Short mmCIF file of C-alpha atoms and ligand atoms in Angstrom, two decimals:
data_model
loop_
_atom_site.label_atom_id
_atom_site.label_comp_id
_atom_site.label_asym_id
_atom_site.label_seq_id
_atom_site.Cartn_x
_atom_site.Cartn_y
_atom_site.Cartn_z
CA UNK K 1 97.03 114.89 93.25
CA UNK K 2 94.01 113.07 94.73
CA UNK K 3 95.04 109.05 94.40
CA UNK K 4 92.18 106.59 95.05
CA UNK K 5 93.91 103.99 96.76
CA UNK K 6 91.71 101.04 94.98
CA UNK K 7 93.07 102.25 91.68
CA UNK K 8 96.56 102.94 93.18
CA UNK K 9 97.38 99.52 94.97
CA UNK K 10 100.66 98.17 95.13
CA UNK K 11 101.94 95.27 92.90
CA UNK K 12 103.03 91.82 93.66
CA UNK K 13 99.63 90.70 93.68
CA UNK K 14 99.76 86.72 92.57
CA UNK K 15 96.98 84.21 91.56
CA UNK K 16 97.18 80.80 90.69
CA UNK K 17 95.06 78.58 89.58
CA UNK K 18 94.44 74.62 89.22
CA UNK K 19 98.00 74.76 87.96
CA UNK K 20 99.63 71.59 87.20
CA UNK K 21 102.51 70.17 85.40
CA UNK K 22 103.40 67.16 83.53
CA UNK K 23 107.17 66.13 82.91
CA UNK K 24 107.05 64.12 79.88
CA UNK K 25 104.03 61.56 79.52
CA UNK K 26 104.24 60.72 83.07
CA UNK K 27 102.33 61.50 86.51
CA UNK K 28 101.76 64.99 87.36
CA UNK K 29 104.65 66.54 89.36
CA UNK K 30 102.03 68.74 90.89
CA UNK K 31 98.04 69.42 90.40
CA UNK K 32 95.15 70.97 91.40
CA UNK K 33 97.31 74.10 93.10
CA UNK K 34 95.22 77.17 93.79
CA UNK K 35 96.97 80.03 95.92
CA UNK K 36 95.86 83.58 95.78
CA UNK K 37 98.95 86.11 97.55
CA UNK K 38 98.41 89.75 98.82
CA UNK K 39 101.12 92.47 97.61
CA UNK K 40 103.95 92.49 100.43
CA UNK K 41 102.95 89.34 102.03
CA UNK K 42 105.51 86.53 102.36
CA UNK K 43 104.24 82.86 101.88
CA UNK K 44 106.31 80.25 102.79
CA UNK K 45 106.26 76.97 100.45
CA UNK K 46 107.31 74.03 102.50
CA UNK K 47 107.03 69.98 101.74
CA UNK K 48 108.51 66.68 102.19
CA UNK K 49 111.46 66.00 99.02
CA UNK K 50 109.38 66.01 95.42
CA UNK K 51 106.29 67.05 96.55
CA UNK K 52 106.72 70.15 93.61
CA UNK K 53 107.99 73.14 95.71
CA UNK K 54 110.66 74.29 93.11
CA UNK K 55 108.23 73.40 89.95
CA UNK K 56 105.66 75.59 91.47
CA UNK K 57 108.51 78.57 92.12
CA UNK K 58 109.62 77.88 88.57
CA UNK K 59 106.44 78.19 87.15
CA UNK K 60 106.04 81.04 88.99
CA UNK K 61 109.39 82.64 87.54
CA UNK K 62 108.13 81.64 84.06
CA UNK K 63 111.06 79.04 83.35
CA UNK K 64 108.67 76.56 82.68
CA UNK K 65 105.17 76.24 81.18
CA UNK K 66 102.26 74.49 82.86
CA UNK K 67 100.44 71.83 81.53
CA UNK K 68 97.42 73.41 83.06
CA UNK K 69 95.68 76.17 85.26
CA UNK K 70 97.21 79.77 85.15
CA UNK K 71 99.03 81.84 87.11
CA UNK K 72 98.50 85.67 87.19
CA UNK K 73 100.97 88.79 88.08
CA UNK K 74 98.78 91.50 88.99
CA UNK K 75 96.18 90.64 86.37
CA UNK K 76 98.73 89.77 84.16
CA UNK K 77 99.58 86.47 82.87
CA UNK K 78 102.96 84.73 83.25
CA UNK K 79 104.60 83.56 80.09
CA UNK K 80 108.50 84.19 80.25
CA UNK K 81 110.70 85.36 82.65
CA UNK K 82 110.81 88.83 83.57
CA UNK K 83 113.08 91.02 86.06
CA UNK K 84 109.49 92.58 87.71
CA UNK K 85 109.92 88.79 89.21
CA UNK K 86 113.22 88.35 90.79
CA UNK K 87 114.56 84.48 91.47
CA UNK K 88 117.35 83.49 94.10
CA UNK K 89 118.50 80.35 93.80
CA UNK K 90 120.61 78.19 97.02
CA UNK K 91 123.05 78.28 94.63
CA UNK K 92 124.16 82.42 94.86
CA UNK K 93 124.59 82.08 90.66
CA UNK K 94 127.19 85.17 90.64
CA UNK K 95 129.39 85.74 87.53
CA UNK K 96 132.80 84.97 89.45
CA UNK K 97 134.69 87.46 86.72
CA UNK K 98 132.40 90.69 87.76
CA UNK K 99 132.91 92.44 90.88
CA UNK K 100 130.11 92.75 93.49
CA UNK K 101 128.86 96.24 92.63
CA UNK K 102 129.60 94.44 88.30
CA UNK K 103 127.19 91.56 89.30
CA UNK K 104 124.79 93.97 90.66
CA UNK K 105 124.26 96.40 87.51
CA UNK K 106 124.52 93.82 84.94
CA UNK K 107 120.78 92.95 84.71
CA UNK K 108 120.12 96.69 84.53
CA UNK K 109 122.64 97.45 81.96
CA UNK K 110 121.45 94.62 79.77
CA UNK K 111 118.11 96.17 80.19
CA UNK K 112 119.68 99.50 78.93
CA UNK K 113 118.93 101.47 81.74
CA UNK K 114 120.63 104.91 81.71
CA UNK K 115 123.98 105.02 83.15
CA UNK K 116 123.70 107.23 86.09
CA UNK K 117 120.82 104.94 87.32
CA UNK K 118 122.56 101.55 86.98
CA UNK K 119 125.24 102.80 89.09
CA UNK K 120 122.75 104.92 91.61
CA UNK K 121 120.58 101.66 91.77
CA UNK K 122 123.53 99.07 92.00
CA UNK K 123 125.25 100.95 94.85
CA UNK K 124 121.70 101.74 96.32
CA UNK K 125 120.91 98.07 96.94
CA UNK K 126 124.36 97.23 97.17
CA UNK K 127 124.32 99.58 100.70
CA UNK K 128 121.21 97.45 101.65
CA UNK K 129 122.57 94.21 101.83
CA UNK K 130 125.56 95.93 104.24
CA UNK K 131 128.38 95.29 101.40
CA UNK K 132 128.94 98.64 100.41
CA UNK K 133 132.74 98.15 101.47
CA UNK K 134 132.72 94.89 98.97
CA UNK K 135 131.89 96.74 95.87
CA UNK K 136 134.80 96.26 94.18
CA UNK K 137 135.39 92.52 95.52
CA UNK K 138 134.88 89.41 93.52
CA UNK K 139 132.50 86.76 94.74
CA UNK K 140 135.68 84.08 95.29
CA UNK K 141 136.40 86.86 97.81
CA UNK K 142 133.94 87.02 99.80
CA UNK K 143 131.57 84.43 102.33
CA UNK K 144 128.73 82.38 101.01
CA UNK K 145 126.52 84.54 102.99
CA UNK K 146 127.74 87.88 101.29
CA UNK K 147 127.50 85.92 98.46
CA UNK K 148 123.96 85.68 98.75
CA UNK K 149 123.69 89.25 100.16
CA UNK K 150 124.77 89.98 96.63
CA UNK K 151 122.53 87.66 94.45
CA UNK K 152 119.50 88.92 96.35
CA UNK K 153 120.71 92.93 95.75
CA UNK K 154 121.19 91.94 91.72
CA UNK K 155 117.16 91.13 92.29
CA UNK K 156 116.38 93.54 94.03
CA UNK K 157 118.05 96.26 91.56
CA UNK K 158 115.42 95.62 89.18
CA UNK K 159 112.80 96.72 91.97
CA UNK K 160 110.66 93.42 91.19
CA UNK K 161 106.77 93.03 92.49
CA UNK K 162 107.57 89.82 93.50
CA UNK K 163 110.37 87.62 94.88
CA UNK K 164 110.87 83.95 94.70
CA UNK K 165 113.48 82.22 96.54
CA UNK K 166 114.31 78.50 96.35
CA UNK K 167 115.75 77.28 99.76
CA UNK K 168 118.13 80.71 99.50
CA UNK K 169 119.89 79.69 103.13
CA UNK K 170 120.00 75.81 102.50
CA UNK K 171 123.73 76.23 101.98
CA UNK K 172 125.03 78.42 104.66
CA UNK K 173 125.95 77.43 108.33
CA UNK K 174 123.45 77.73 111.02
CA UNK K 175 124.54 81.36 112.52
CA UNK K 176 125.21 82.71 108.68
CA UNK K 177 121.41 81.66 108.22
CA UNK K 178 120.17 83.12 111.43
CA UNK K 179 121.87 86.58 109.78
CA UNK K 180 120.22 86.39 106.78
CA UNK K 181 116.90 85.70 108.10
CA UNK K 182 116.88 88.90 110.03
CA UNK K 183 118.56 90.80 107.45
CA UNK K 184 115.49 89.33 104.91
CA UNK K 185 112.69 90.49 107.41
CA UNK K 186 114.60 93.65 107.06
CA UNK K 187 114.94 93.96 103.70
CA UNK K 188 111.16 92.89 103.25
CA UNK K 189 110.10 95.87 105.20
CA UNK K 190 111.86 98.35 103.65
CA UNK K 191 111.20 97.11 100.05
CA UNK K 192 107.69 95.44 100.11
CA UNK K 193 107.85 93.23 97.60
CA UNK K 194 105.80 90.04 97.77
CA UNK K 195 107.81 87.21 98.63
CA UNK K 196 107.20 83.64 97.95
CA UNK K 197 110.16 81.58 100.00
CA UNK K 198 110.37 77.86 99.78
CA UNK K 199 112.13 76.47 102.67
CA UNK K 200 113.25 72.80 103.70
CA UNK K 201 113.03 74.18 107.86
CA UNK K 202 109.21 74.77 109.56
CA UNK K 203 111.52 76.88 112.05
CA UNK K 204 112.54 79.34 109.29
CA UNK K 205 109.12 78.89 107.91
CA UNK K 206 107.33 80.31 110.85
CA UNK K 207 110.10 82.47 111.76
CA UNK K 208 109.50 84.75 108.38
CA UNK K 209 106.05 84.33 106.66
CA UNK K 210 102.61 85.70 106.73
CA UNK K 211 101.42 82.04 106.00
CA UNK K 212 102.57 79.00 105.21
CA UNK K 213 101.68 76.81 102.51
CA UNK K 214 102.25 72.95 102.98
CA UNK K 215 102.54 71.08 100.36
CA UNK K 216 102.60 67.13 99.94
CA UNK K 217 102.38 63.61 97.71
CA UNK K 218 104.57 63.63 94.65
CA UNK K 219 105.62 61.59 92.16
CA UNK K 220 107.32 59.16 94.45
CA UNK K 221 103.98 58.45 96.47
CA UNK K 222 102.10 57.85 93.48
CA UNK K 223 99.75 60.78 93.89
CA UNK K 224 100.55 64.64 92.14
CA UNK K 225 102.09 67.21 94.49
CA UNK K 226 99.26 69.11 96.12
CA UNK K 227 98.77 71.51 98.41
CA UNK K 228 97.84 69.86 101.89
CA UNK K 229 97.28 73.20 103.96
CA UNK K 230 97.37 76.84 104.80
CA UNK K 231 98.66 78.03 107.87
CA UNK K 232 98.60 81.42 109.31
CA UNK K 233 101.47 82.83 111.74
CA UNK K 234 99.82 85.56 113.45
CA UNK K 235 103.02 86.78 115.15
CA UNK K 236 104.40 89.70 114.95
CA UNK K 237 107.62 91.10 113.65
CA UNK K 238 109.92 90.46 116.72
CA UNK K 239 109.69 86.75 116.56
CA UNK K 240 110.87 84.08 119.58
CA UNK K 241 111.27 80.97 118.07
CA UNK K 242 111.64 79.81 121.27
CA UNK K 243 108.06 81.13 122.68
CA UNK K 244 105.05 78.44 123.27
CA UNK K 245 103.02 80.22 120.09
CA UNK K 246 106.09 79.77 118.10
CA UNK K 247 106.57 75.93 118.66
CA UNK K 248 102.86 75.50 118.55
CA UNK K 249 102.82 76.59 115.22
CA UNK K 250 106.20 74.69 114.34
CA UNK K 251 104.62 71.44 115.68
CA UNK K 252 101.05 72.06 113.59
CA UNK K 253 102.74 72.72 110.66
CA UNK K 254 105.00 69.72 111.02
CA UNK K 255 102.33 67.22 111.69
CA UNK K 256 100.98 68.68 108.43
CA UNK K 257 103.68 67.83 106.75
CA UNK K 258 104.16 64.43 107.86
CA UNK K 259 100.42 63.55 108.10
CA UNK K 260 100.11 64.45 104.19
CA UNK K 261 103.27 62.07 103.94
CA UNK K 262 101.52 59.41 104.95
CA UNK K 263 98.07 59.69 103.40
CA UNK K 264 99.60 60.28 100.41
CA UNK K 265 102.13 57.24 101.04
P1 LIG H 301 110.59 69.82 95.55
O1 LIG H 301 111.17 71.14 95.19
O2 LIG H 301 109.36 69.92 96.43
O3 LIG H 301 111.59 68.88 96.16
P2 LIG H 301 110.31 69.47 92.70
O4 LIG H 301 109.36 70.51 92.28
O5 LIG H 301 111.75 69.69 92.43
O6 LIG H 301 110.06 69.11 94.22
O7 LIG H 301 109.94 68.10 91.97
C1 LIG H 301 108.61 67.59 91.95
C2 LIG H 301 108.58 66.36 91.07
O8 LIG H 301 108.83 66.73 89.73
C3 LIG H 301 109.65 65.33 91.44
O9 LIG H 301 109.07 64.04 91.32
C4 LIG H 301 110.70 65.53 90.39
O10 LIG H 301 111.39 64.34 90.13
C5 LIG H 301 109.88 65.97 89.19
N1 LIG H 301 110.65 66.84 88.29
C6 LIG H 301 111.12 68.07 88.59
N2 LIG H 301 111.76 68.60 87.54
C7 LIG H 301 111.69 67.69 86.55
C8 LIG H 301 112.16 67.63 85.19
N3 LIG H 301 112.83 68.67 84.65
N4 LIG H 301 111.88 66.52 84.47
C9 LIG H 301 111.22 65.50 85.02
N5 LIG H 301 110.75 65.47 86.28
C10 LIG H 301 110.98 66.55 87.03
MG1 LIG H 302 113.07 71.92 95.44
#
């Protein structure tokens, strides 16, 4: 078979445009956001508190509607949710009554997949998040970081084009997150799905994306969210977050962040 790689590219491939949304008849949450993201690449989202990280994600995942500009899914518009765009939440959002390798299949039995699959698929991803021993546990059982090992395998299952996470790590301790960082890089190689991550930390920022987006204003500073700047982290994939590069990069970006602060202030 002779496959032209223009016409054989992979998916994840996201475009947004002059999106905006409007809670109610008030200010926009957010405005004017244009952000165009290669298939594979992770883009962090990070932002003071309001400045319309998680309405952008949700937008994204089709929960909510804009009030204007588009957003497109390789070529394709986003209307509703779908599982080819796969959301993790802080908040791990297991079914406490299903077992691990249960929470796992449930999206693709409710998508009537065939039964051999679910299970090959479920116990596939299952394996890569390292709780194939946990299959049969229930989430009370286990850690909050296996917890999220399994909510990001139940995504995964559905072999999405893209992945949006909303602060995924904000609730686990400090070595738990350090884990799951590494095990996400992983993960992201092996899978190569696009990944947009929003993240409260610059360190965890740099430490994972391609680029990362700043965002700032909001509501509370009387201007829409907006985004302030792109940055890109032209490291490589063993990171130091303790090199001179790395805290360059951590202190550009945070000046970013606080400089759009008080503009917007
Ligand atoms: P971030 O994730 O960056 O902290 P959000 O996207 O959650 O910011 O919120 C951006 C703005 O939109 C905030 O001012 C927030 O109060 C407002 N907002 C978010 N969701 C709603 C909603 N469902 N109804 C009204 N206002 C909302
Ligand atoms: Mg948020």
């Amino acid at each position: 078979m002779n496959l032209d790689p223009q016409t054989t590219s992979r998916p994840g491939a996201i475009s947004i445009r002059g999106l905006g949304k409007r809670y109610g008849t008030g200010m926009f949450a957010m405005r004017g956001v244009d952000l165009e993201i290669a298939p594979g690449e992770l883009v962090a989202l990070v932002g003071a508190s309001g400045c319309g990280k998680s309405t952008v994600l949700r937008l994204l995942a089709g929960f909510e509607t804009a009030t204007e500009g588009s957003i497109h899914v390789d070529a394709r518009p986003v209307a509703a949710p779908s599982p080819e765009r796969g959301v993790v939440f802080q908040d791990y959002g297991l079914f406490p009554w299903l077992t691990v390798r249960e929470n796992v299949a449930y999206g693709l039995k409710q998508r009537r997949l065939p039964r051999v699959e679910v299970a090959a698929r479920a116990d596939e991803f299952i394996g890569l998040v390292g709780l194939t021993r946990f299959a049969t546990s229930f989430p009370q059982e286990l850690s909050g970081g296996m917890q999220q090992r399994v909510a990001i395998a139940r995504v995964l299952a559905n072999r999405p084009a893209v992945l949006l996470m909303d602060e995924p790590f904000g609730a686990l301790d400090a070595l738990t997150r350090e884990q799951l960082q590494n095990e996400l890089a992983q993960i992201r190689r092996s899978v190569g799905t696009t990944i947009l991550f929003v993240t409260h930390s610059i360190e965890e920022a740099v430490y994972l994306a391609d680029r990362v987006v700043v965002m700032a204003g909001g509501v509370s500073h009387g201007v829409p969210g907006q985004v302030r700047a792109v940055v890109d982290v032209p490291l490589g994939q063993e990171r130091d977050t303790t090199a001179p590069e790395f805290n360059a990069l951590e202190r550009e970006i945070s000046g970013l962040v606080h400089r759009g602060l008080d503009r917007a202030a």
